[in-house]
Tab-separated table of C-alpha atoms in Angstrom:
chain	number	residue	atom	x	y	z
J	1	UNK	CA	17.882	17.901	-29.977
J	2	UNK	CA	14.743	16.856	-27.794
J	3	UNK	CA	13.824	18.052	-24.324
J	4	UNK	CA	13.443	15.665	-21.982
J	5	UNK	CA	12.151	15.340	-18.268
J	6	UNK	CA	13.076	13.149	-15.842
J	7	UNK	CA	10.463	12.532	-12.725
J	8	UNK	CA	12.099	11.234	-10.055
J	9	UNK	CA	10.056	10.043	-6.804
J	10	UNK	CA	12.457	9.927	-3.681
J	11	UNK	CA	11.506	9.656	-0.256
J	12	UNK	CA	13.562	11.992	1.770
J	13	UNK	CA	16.300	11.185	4.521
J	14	UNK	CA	18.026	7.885	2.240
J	15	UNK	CA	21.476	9.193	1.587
J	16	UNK	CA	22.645	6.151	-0.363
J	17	UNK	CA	19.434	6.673	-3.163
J	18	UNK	CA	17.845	9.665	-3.634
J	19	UNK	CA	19.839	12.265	-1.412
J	20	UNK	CA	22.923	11.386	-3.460
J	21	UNK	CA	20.590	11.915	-6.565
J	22	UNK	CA	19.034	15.307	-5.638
J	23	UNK	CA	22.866	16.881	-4.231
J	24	UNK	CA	24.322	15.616	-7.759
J	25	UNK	CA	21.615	17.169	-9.601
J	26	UNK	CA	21.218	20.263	-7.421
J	27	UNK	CA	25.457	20.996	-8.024
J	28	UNK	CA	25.619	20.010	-11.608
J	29	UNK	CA	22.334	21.336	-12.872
J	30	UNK	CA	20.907	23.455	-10.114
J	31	UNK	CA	18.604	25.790	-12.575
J	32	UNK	CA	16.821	22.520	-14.210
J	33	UNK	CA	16.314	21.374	-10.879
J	34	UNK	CA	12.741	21.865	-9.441
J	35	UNK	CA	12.155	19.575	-5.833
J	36	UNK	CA	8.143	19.558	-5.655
J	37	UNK	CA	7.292	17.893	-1.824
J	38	UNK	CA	4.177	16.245	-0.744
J	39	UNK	CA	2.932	16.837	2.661
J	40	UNK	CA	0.758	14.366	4.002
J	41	UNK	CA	-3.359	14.573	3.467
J	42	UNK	CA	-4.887	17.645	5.568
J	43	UNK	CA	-8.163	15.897	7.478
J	44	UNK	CA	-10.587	17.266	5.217
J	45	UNK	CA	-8.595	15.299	2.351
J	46	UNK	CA	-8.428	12.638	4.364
J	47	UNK	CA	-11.604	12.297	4.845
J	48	UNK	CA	-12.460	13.103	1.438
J	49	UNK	CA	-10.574	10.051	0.717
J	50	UNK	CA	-12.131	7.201	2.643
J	51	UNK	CA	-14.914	8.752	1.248
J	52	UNK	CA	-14.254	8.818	-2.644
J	53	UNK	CA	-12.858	5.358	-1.636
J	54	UNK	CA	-15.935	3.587	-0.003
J	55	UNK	CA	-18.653	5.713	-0.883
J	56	UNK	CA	-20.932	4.835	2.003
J	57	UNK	CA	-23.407	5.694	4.250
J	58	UNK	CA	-23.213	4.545	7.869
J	59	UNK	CA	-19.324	4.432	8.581
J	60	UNK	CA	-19.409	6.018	12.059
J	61	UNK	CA	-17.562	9.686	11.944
J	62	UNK	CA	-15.664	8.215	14.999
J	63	UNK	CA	-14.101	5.470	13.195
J	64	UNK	CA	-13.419	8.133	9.941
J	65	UNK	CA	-11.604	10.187	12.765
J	66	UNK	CA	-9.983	7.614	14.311
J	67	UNK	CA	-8.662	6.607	10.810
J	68	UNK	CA	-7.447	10.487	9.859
J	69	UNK	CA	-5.832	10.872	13.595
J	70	UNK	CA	-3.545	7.148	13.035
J	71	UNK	CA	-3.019	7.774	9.052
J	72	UNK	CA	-0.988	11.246	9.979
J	73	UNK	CA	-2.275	11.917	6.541
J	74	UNK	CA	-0.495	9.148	4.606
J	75	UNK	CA	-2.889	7.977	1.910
J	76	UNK	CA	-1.270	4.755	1.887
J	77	UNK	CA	-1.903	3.803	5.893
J	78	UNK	CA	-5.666	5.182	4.946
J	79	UNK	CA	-5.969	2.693	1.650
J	80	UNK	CA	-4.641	-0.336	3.825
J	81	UNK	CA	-7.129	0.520	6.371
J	82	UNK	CA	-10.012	0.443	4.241
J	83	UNK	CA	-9.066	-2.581	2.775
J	84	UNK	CA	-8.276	-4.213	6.144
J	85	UNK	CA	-12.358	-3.252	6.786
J	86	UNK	CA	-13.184	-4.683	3.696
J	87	UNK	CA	-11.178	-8.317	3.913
J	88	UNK	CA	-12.345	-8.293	7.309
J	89	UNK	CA	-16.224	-8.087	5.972
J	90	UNK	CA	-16.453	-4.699	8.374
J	91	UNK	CA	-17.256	-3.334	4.528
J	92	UNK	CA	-19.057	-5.227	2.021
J	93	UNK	CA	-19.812	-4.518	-1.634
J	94	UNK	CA	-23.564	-5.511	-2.437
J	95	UNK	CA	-25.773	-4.035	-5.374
J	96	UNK	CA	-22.777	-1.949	-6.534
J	97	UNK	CA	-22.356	-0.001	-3.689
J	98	UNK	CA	-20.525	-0.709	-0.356
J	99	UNK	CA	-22.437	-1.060	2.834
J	100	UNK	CA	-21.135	-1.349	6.824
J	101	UNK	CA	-22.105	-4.567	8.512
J	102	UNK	CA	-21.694	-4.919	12.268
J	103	UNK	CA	-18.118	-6.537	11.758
J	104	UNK	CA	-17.621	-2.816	11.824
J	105	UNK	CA	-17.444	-2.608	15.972
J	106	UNK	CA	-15.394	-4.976	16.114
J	107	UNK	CA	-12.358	-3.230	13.669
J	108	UNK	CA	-9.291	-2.065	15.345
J	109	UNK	CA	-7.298	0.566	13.892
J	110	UNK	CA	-3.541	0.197	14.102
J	111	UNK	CA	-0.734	2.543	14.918
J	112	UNK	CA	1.513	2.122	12.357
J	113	UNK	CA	1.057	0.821	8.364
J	114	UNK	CA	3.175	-1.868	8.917
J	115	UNK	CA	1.048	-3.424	11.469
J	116	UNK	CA	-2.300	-2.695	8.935
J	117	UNK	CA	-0.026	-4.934	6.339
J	118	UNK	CA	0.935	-7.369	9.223
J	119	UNK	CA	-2.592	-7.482	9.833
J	120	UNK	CA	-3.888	-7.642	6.580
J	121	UNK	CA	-1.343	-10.796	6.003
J	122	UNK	CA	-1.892	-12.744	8.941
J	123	UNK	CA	-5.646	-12.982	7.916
J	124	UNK	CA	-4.767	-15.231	4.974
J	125	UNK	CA	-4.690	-18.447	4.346
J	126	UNK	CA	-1.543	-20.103	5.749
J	127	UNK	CA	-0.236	-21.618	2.345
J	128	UNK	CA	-0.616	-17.865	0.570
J	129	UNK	CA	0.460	-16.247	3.669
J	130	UNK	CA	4.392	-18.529	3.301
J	131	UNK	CA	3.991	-17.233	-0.287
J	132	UNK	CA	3.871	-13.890	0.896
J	133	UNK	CA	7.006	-14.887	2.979
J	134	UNK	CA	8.627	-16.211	0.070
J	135	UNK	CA	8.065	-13.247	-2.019
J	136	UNK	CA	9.048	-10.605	0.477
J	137	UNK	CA	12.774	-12.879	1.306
J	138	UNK	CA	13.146	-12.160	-2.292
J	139	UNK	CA	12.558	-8.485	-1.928
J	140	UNK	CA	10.109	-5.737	-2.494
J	141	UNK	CA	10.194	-6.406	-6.858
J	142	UNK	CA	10.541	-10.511	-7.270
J	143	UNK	CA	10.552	-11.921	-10.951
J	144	UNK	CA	7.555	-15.145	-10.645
J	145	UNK	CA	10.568	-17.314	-12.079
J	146	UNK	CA	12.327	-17.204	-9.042
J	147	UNK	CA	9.131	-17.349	-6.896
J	148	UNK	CA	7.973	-20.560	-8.574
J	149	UNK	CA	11.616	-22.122	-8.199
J	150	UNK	CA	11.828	-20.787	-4.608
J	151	UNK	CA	8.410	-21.879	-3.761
J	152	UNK	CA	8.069	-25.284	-5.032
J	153	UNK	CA	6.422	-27.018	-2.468
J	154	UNK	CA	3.654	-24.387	-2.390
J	155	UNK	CA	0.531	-25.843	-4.903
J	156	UNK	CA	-1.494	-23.074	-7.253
J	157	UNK	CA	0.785	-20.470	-7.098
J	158	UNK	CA	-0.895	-18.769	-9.555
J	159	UNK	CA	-4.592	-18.579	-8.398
J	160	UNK	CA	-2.650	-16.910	-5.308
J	161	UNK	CA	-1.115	-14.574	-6.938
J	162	UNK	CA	-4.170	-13.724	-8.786
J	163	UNK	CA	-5.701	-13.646	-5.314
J	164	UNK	CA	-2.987	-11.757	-3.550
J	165	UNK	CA	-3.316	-8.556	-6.780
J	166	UNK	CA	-6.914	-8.956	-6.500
J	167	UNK	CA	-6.531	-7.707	-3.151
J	168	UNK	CA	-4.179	-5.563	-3.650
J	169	UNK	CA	-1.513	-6.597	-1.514
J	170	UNK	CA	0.977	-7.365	-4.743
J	171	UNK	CA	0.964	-5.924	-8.674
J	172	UNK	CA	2.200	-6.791	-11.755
């Protein structure tokens, strides 16, 4: 007696998830069926983004370009980025705001997203870094239960977890 809607995020091209989903839904209920597809960023709202996202003055348009060209428009890639500046101290917050420091010249943008998370991973400490190894031999969800069991022998798991979702490289 109720309407309902179901929102279902796929990415295309896996047959075994979403493709089998979508060619289900599309044969059995083709006219409730509506596929909406996001293209990736255009450059001015990818620039728009690093902007809304560090809100600075002084970030070379070179590196902002450099950023758009490699993120192909994937706000993801351009997120990890900007966080890669900012664990790397290329980006500081001070008074509120977020300011460049020299570290800046010294930033290397990568090719691909996984080598920004590579990146962004291989900067931490080595005991959090084998709990990121831990967690990711689990899989891409993990339940802390099994973490904590399969983890033992790493100490204050949970000041680096707290760590690791403060910067944003796991969430609840």
């Amino acid at each position: 007696t109720q309407r309902v809607i179901f929102v279902n995020v796929f990415r295309p091209g896996h047959k075994e998830t979403g493709d089998r989903i979508v060619e289900t839904i599309k044969e059995r209920l083709p006219v409730y069926y509506v596929e909406i597809v996001l293209e990736p960023l255009d450059e001015s709202m990818s620039e728009a983004l690093i902007n809304n996202m560090l809100n600075i003055r002084g970030l070379q348009l070179a590196i902002i370009d450099q950023i758009v060209e490699r993120s192909g428009g994937n706000p993801f890639f351009i997120e990890e980025v900007v966080r890669s500046f900012i664990d790397e101290g290329a980006v500081i917050a001070m008074d509120g705001a977020f300011e460049v420091t020299e570290n800046i010249n010294t930033m290397v943008i990568p090719h691909t997203i996984n080598d920004v998370l590579m990146a962004r991973i291989d900067r931490l400490e080595e005991k959090t870094r084998n709990l990121v190894k831990f967690a990711s031999v689990i899989g891409r969800n993990f339940f802390y239960r099994i973490l904590t069991e399969v983890a033992r022998m790493i100490e204050d798991i949970d000041n680096r977890l707290s760590y690791l979702k403060e910067i944003q490289l796991i969430r609840d």
